[in-house]
Amino acid sequence: MIVLIGATNFLGPAVLQKLLDSGHKVKCFVRAGSDTQKLKEIKGEKEISPGNLNSLDSIYSSIKEAEAVIYLPDLKNTYYVKNLIGAANRAKLNRVIFIGSTTVLVPQENEEKKAKLKSEKMIEKSKLDYTILRPTMIYGSPKDTNFSKMLKFIKENNYFYTFGSGENLIQPVYIEDIAQAIINILKNEKTYRKTYEIPGKEPLTYNKMLDIVKDKTKINFKVRKMPIGPSKFFVNIYSKLSKKPKLDTGQIDRLQYDKAYPYDDARRDFEYSPINFEEGILKLIKKLDI
Ligand SMILES: NC(=O)c1ccc[n+]([C@@H]2O[C@H](COP(=O)([O-])OP(=O)(O)OC[C@H]3O[C@@H](n4cnc5c(N)ncnc54)[C@H](OP(=O)(O)O)[C@@H]3O)[C@@H](O)[C@H]2O)c1
């Protein structure tokens, strides 16, 4: 039996569906008060196991008879990772798959990156047969906060933005490619004690991405180019005035970096073979009925 931690949010339902479709028995570790509606809609038999990552005992109770754990919550919560490692040691359970992020590879320093790297170090120092998968920006579900939001915005407003030249590279990954990667590595010993980047098929510029979106949506929207300097100036004022700012100047800076990653190791060790952006965005457009 596999214990899936973090099943309720964005990536979780896709991973759960793939596990069930592949014939695995799955127990979802879910905290009290979490919205489990999405899980109930997924076809296949699964067990819900209550618990909270802030309690090592509750993790232990849930995983003590498991053959493997899949850990989806953000690695920025180092305390949760520490508890999971402690519970796995107590349960003498070795195989744990963690989902990290390529944000740790961006040159810019920030607190979130520091915390995620700290978790990765803890995992590497543990005795676990771990694998850390680091996806790039994930898209492909109506719940994604990246491309679904963008598509809905374009449909409503007939325009979108670029910050800077738009010539920076991105390599977004389709959600089901991550779920498939998890299935491929679950029992694959070649992947034990290793970390892999898992991006989309090939890098493309932000401008090219918008061209593909125009082509696939058949919406000839306008692109408003926002120069970096003034954008940072206004975002800085906004983030000071807003109680809960949704954008900060660091995010504008991060948009400028090329985020392109090779994946030869993943291809070699577990036949990682993601779809391209044209194919992925078309699937999302159909899911959103745009
Ligand atoms: N979105 C992207 O573009 C992107 C890109 C690269 C990497 N990633 C990584 O992909 C992973 C999955 O992302 P996501 O957006 O689906 O998930 P997420 O928001 O990081 O994780 C939330 C999940 O963990 C559960 N959780 C949080 N605290 C918990 C606790 N104390 N006890 C038990 N469960 C707890 C949540 O349950 P509740 O329902 O109770 O809140 C939810 O199911 C993350 O590690 C993220 O960093 C995402």
Short mmCIF file of C-alpha atoms and ligand atoms in Angstrom, two decimals:
data_model
loop_
_atom_site.label_atom_id
_atom_site.label_comp_id
_atom_site.label_asym_id
_atom_site.label_seq_id
_atom_site.Cartn_x
_atom_site.Cartn_y
_atom_site.Cartn_z
CA MET A 1 0.00 0.00 0.00
CA ILE A 2 1.19 3.50 -0.89
CA VAL A 3 0.57 6.49 1.38
CA LEU A 4 -0.03 9.71 -0.54
CA ILE A 5 0.56 12.89 1.47
CA GLY A 6 -0.88 16.13 0.01
CA ALA A 7 -3.57 14.49 -2.12
CA THR A 8 -6.14 17.27 -1.84
CA ASN A 9 -4.64 20.23 -3.63
CA PHE A 10 -3.46 20.73 -7.22
CA LEU A 11 -1.01 17.92 -8.03
CA GLY A 12 -2.52 15.39 -5.60
CA PRO A 13 -5.68 14.33 -7.50
CA ALA A 14 -3.68 13.71 -10.72
CA VAL A 15 -1.17 11.55 -8.82
CA LEU A 16 -3.93 9.67 -6.99
CA GLN A 17 -5.76 8.93 -10.24
CA LYS A 18 -2.58 7.60 -11.87
CA LEU A 19 -1.73 5.42 -8.86
CA LEU A 20 -5.22 3.89 -8.82
CA ASP A 21 -5.21 3.40 -12.60
CA SER A 22 -1.88 1.57 -12.24
CA GLY A 23 -3.41 -0.84 -9.75
CA HIS A 24 -1.88 0.49 -6.52
CA LYS A 25 -3.68 0.46 -3.18
CA VAL A 26 -3.61 4.02 -1.87
CA LYS A 27 -4.11 5.61 1.50
CA CYS A 28 -4.42 9.42 1.46
CA PHE A 29 -3.00 11.17 4.52
CA VAL A 30 -5.36 14.12 5.00
CA ARG A 31 -5.58 16.71 7.76
CA ALA A 32 -8.85 17.51 9.55
CA GLY A 33 -10.86 20.20 7.80
CA SER A 34 -9.27 19.58 4.43
CA ASP A 35 -11.62 19.65 1.44
CA THR A 36 -11.83 16.01 0.30
CA GLN A 37 -14.53 16.53 -2.35
CA LYS A 38 -12.01 16.23 -5.20
CA LEU A 39 -10.76 12.91 -3.80
CA LYS A 40 -14.28 11.50 -3.63
CA GLU A 41 -14.77 12.30 -7.33
CA ILE A 42 -11.75 10.18 -8.30
CA LYS A 43 -12.71 6.72 -9.56
CA GLY A 44 -11.22 3.83 -7.62
CA GLU A 45 -10.97 2.60 -4.10
CA LYS A 46 -8.87 4.69 -1.72
CA GLU A 47 -8.61 5.01 2.01
CA ILE A 48 -8.59 8.36 3.81
CA SER A 49 -6.23 8.42 6.76
CA PRO A 50 -6.57 11.43 9.08
CA GLY A 51 -3.42 13.05 10.38
CA ASN A 52 -1.29 16.15 10.37
CA LEU A 53 2.32 16.66 9.33
CA ASN A 54 2.92 18.63 12.52
CA SER A 55 2.44 15.38 14.46
CA LEU A 56 5.11 12.70 14.01
CA ASP A 57 2.87 10.18 15.79
CA SER A 58 0.01 10.71 13.32
CA ILE A 59 2.37 10.24 10.37
CA TYR A 60 3.76 7.08 11.96
CA SER A 61 0.26 5.61 12.49
CA SER A 62 -0.58 6.21 8.88
CA ILE A 63 2.62 4.91 7.24
CA LYS A 64 3.62 2.04 9.54
CA GLU A 65 2.37 -0.63 7.14
CA ALA A 66 3.07 1.18 3.89
CA GLU A 67 5.55 0.01 1.25
CA ALA A 68 6.21 3.57 0.08
CA VAL A 69 5.24 7.19 0.73
CA ILE A 70 4.69 9.92 -1.85
CA TYR A 71 5.16 13.35 -0.32
CA LEU A 72 3.66 16.26 -2.28
CA PRO A 73 3.48 19.24 0.16
CA ASP A 74 5.88 22.09 -0.46
CA LEU A 75 9.39 21.39 0.90
CA LYS A 76 9.55 24.93 2.31
CA ASN A 77 7.96 23.48 5.49
CA THR A 78 11.16 21.97 6.92
CA TYR A 79 9.47 20.92 10.17
CA TYR A 80 7.03 18.69 8.25
CA VAL A 81 9.90 17.07 6.36
CA LYS A 82 11.77 16.45 9.62
CA ASN A 83 8.65 14.77 11.07
CA LEU A 84 8.17 12.62 7.98
CA ILE A 85 11.79 11.41 8.12
CA GLY A 86 11.42 10.68 11.85
CA ALA A 87 8.18 8.74 11.31
CA ALA A 88 9.65 6.77 8.39
CA ASN A 89 12.68 5.80 10.51
CA ARG A 90 10.39 4.67 13.32
CA ALA A 91 8.27 2.64 10.88
CA LYS A 92 11.41 1.21 9.20
CA LEU A 93 9.99 2.43 5.92
CA ASN A 94 12.63 3.37 3.36
CA ARG A 95 11.02 4.36 0.10
CA VAL A 96 9.84 7.98 -0.06
CA ILE A 97 9.31 10.12 -3.16
CA PHE A 98 9.42 13.88 -2.59
CA ILE A 99 8.25 16.59 -4.95
CA GLY A 100 10.61 19.54 -4.87
CA SER A 101 10.87 22.40 -7.34
CA THR A 102 13.33 23.88 -9.83
CA THR A 103 12.90 27.19 -7.97
CA VAL A 104 15.90 26.05 -5.89
CA LEU A 105 18.02 26.41 -9.05
CA VAL A 106 17.13 30.05 -9.73
CA PRO A 107 20.21 32.22 -8.92
CA GLN A 108 18.22 34.69 -6.81
CA GLU A 109 18.35 34.05 -3.03
CA ASN A 110 15.20 34.17 -0.90
CA GLU A 111 13.79 32.60 2.27
CA GLU A 112 11.65 30.07 0.41
CA LYS A 113 14.59 28.77 -1.62
CA LYS A 114 16.71 28.50 1.56
CA ALA A 115 14.00 26.47 3.32
CA LYS A 116 13.47 24.12 0.35
CA LEU A 117 17.22 23.50 0.09
CA LYS A 118 17.37 22.86 3.82
CA SER A 119 14.68 20.17 3.42
CA GLU A 120 16.54 18.63 0.48
CA LYS A 121 19.73 18.47 2.60
CA MET A 122 17.81 16.75 5.44
CA ILE A 123 16.46 14.20 2.98
CA GLU A 124 19.90 13.54 1.48
CA LYS A 125 21.39 13.05 4.94
CA SER A 126 18.65 10.59 5.94
CA LYS A 127 18.86 6.82 5.47
CA LEU A 128 15.82 6.85 3.19
CA ASP A 129 15.72 5.40 -0.32
CA TYR A 130 14.47 8.78 -1.41
CA THR A 131 13.94 10.30 -4.83
CA ILE A 132 13.41 14.04 -5.17
CA LEU A 133 11.63 15.12 -8.35
CA ARG A 134 11.94 18.82 -9.12
CA PRO A 135 9.24 19.94 -11.58
CA THR A 136 9.34 23.28 -13.37
CA MET A 137 6.13 25.34 -13.51
CA ILE A 138 3.24 22.83 -13.60
CA TYR A 139 0.11 23.27 -15.72
CA GLY A 140 -2.76 21.16 -16.99
CA SER A 141 -5.52 21.22 -14.39
CA PRO A 142 -8.29 23.79 -13.89
CA LYS A 143 -6.79 24.23 -10.41
CA ASP A 144 -3.40 25.37 -11.67
CA THR A 145 -2.50 28.89 -10.69
CA ASN A 146 -0.43 29.54 -13.80
CA PHE A 147 -1.85 28.72 -17.20
CA SER A 148 -5.51 28.16 -16.25
CA LYS A 149 -5.57 31.63 -14.74
CA MET A 150 -3.84 33.05 -17.80
CA LEU A 151 -6.27 31.40 -20.24
CA LYS A 152 -9.31 32.59 -18.31
CA PHE A 153 -7.87 36.12 -18.13
CA ILE A 154 -7.21 36.16 -21.88
CA LYS A 155 -10.71 34.91 -22.65
CA GLU A 156 -12.29 37.62 -20.50
CA ASN A 157 -10.02 40.53 -21.37
CA ASN A 158 -8.56 39.80 -24.80
CA TYR A 159 -5.05 40.84 -23.72
CA PHE A 160 -2.12 39.60 -21.64
CA TYR A 161 1.18 40.92 -20.30
CA THR A 162 4.88 40.25 -20.69
CA PHE A 163 7.42 41.70 -18.30
CA GLY A 164 10.62 42.70 -20.10
CA SER A 165 11.55 41.41 -23.56
CA GLY A 166 9.68 38.10 -23.32
CA GLU A 167 12.77 36.39 -24.74
CA ASN A 168 13.54 34.52 -21.51
CA LEU A 169 13.15 30.74 -21.65
CA ILE A 170 10.52 28.70 -19.82
CA GLN A 171 9.85 24.95 -19.88
CA PRO A 172 6.47 24.29 -18.18
CA VAL A 173 5.55 20.68 -17.47
CA TYR A 174 2.17 19.03 -17.98
CA ILE A 175 0.65 17.70 -14.73
CA GLU A 176 0.15 14.14 -15.98
CA ASP A 177 3.82 13.83 -16.95
CA ILE A 178 4.70 14.32 -13.27
CA ALA A 179 2.12 11.74 -12.18
CA GLN A 180 3.56 9.29 -14.75
CA ALA A 181 7.13 10.00 -13.57
CA ILE A 182 6.07 9.05 -10.02
CA ILE A 183 4.65 5.74 -11.26
CA ASN A 184 7.83 5.03 -13.26
CA ILE A 185 10.16 5.58 -10.30
CA LEU A 186 8.08 4.04 -7.53
CA LYS A 187 9.91 0.70 -7.55
CA ASN A 188 12.84 1.69 -9.75
CA GLU A 189 16.03 1.25 -7.70
CA LYS A 190 18.09 3.22 -10.21
CA THR A 191 16.32 6.32 -8.92
CA TYR A 192 17.00 5.71 -5.22
CA ARG A 193 18.95 8.45 -3.42
CA LYS A 194 18.84 10.73 -6.45
CA THR A 195 17.37 14.11 -7.44
CA TYR A 196 16.00 14.83 -10.92
CA GLU A 197 14.72 17.91 -12.73
CA ILE A 198 11.48 17.12 -14.57
CA PRO A 199 10.60 19.89 -17.05
CA GLY A 200 8.39 19.95 -20.14
CA LYS A 201 9.66 18.53 -23.43
CA GLU A 202 11.63 21.57 -24.62
CA PRO A 203 12.31 25.16 -23.59
CA LEU A 204 10.50 27.99 -25.36
CA THR A 205 10.60 31.76 -25.01
CA TYR A 206 7.76 33.50 -23.19
CA ASN A 207 6.87 35.20 -26.50
CA LYS A 208 6.73 31.84 -28.31
CA MET A 209 4.54 30.46 -25.53
CA LEU A 210 2.07 33.34 -26.08
CA ASP A 211 2.10 32.69 -29.85
CA ILE A 212 1.21 29.05 -29.20
CA VAL A 213 -1.60 30.12 -26.84
CA LYS A 214 -2.95 32.45 -29.56
CA ASP A 215 -2.80 29.66 -32.11
CA LYS A 216 -4.41 26.99 -29.93
CA THR A 217 -7.14 29.18 -28.37
CA LYS A 218 -7.81 30.91 -31.70
CA ILE A 219 -8.05 34.16 -29.71
CA ASN A 220 -5.98 36.90 -31.30
CA PHE A 221 -5.35 38.73 -28.00
CA LYS A 222 -3.07 41.76 -27.58
CA VAL A 223 0.20 41.50 -25.63
CA ARG A 224 1.07 44.46 -23.41
CA LYS A 225 4.82 44.67 -22.86
CA MET A 226 5.67 45.93 -19.37
CA PRO A 227 9.19 47.35 -18.96
CA ILE A 228 10.95 45.84 -15.94
CA GLY A 229 12.06 49.05 -14.13
CA PRO A 230 8.65 50.79 -13.95
CA SER A 231 6.91 47.44 -13.25
CA LYS A 232 9.12 46.87 -10.21
CA PHE A 233 8.51 50.45 -9.06
CA PHE A 234 4.71 50.03 -9.14
CA VAL A 235 4.77 46.50 -7.68
CA ASN A 236 6.93 47.80 -4.84
CA ILE A 237 4.35 50.48 -4.00
CA TYR A 238 1.49 47.96 -4.37
CA SER A 239 3.15 45.40 -2.09
CA LYS A 240 3.65 48.07 0.59
CA LEU A 241 0.06 49.33 0.40
CA SER A 242 -1.69 45.95 0.09
CA LYS A 243 -2.37 43.88 3.23
CA LYS A 244 -1.94 40.60 1.33
CA PRO A 245 0.10 41.41 -1.81
CA LYS A 246 -0.17 38.80 -4.57
CA LEU A 247 2.96 40.02 -6.37
CA ASP A 248 6.38 41.17 -5.19
CA THR A 249 9.41 42.60 -6.97
CA GLY A 250 11.29 39.31 -6.49
CA GLN A 251 8.72 37.61 -8.72
CA ILE A 252 9.34 40.21 -11.44
CA ASP A 253 13.09 39.53 -11.12
CA ARG A 254 12.54 35.77 -11.34
CA LEU A 255 10.55 36.20 -14.56
CA GLN A 256 13.74 37.40 -16.26
CA TYR A 257 15.80 34.25 -15.70
CA ASP A 258 15.98 31.50 -18.27
CA LYS A 259 14.28 28.46 -16.75
CA ALA A 260 15.39 25.70 -19.11
CA TYR A 261 16.57 22.36 -17.78
CA PRO A 262 18.01 19.24 -19.41
CA TYR A 263 16.55 15.91 -18.32
CA ASP A 264 18.93 13.29 -19.74
CA ASP A 265 19.29 11.54 -16.36
CA ALA A 266 15.51 11.22 -15.98
CA ARG A 267 15.18 9.93 -19.56
CA ARG A 268 17.97 7.39 -18.97
CA ASP A 269 16.86 6.15 -15.52
CA PHE A 270 13.06 6.07 -15.88
CA GLU A 271 12.24 6.84 -19.51
CA TYR A 272 10.97 10.31 -18.70
CA SER A 273 9.35 11.53 -21.89
CA PRO A 274 7.17 14.63 -21.36
CA ILE A 275 4.77 16.07 -23.95
CA ASN A 276 5.44 19.40 -25.66
CA PHE A 277 3.71 22.68 -24.80
CA GLU A 278 1.51 22.67 -27.93
CA GLU A 279 0.00 19.34 -26.93
CA GLY A 280 -0.30 20.17 -23.23
CA ILE A 281 -1.93 23.57 -23.62
CA LEU A 282 -4.45 22.14 -26.09
CA LYS A 283 -5.45 19.52 -23.50
CA LEU A 284 -5.88 22.28 -20.90
CA ILE A 285 -7.91 24.47 -23.29
CA LYS A 286 -10.26 21.51 -23.82
CA LYS A 287 -10.52 20.84 -20.06
CA LEU A 288 -11.40 24.51 -19.47
CA ASP A 289 -13.73 24.59 -22.46
CA ILE A 290 -12.09 27.76 -23.82
N1 LIG B 1 2.35 24.54 -8.85
C1 LIG B 1 3.48 24.54 -9.51
O1 LIG B 1 3.61 25.13 -10.60
C2 LIG B 1 4.68 23.81 -8.94
C3 LIG B 1 5.90 23.89 -9.61
C4 LIG B 1 6.98 23.16 -9.12
C5 LIG B 1 6.84 22.39 -7.99
N2 LIG B 1 5.65 22.36 -7.34
C6 LIG B 1 5.54 21.51 -6.14
O2 LIG B 1 4.54 20.54 -6.36
C7 LIG B 1 4.06 20.09 -5.08
C8 LIG B 1 2.56 19.98 -5.10
O3 LIG B 1 2.00 21.25 -5.25
P1 LIG B 1 0.49 21.52 -4.84
O4 LIG B 1 0.21 22.93 -5.23
O5 LIG B 1 -0.36 20.43 -5.31
O6 LIG B 1 0.54 21.31 -3.29
P2 LIG B 1 0.90 22.24 -2.04
O7 LIG B 1 -0.02 23.39 -2.01
O8 LIG B 1 2.31 22.49 -1.84
O9 LIG B 1 0.54 21.14 -0.89
C9 LIG B 1 -0.56 21.20 -0.26
C10 LIG B 1 -1.00 19.77 0.08
O10 LIG B 1 -0.37 19.36 1.28
C11 LIG B 1 -1.37 19.21 2.28
N3 LIG B 1 -0.88 19.68 3.57
C12 LIG B 1 -0.39 20.89 3.86
N4 LIG B 1 -0.08 20.96 5.18
C13 LIG B 1 -0.41 19.77 5.71
C14 LIG B 1 -0.34 19.24 7.03
N5 LIG B 1 0.13 19.96 8.07
N6 LIG B 1 -0.75 17.97 7.24
C15 LIG B 1 -1.24 17.23 6.21
N7 LIG B 1 -1.33 17.67 4.94
C16 LIG B 1 -0.92 18.94 4.69
C17 LIG B 1 -2.52 20.07 1.81
O11 LIG B 1 -3.71 19.67 2.42
P3 LIG B 1 -4.93 20.66 2.72
O12 LIG B 1 -5.97 20.29 1.69
O13 LIG B 1 -5.36 20.30 4.09
O14 LIG B 1 -4.46 22.07 2.60
C18 LIG B 1 -2.49 19.82 0.31
O15 LIG B 1 -3.07 18.58 -0.02
C19 LIG B 1 4.62 21.07 -4.04
O16 LIG B 1 5.72 20.47 -3.40
C20 LIG B 1 5.10 22.23 -4.91
O17 LIG B 1 6.19 22.92 -4.31
C21 LIG B 1 4.55 23.04 -7.77
#
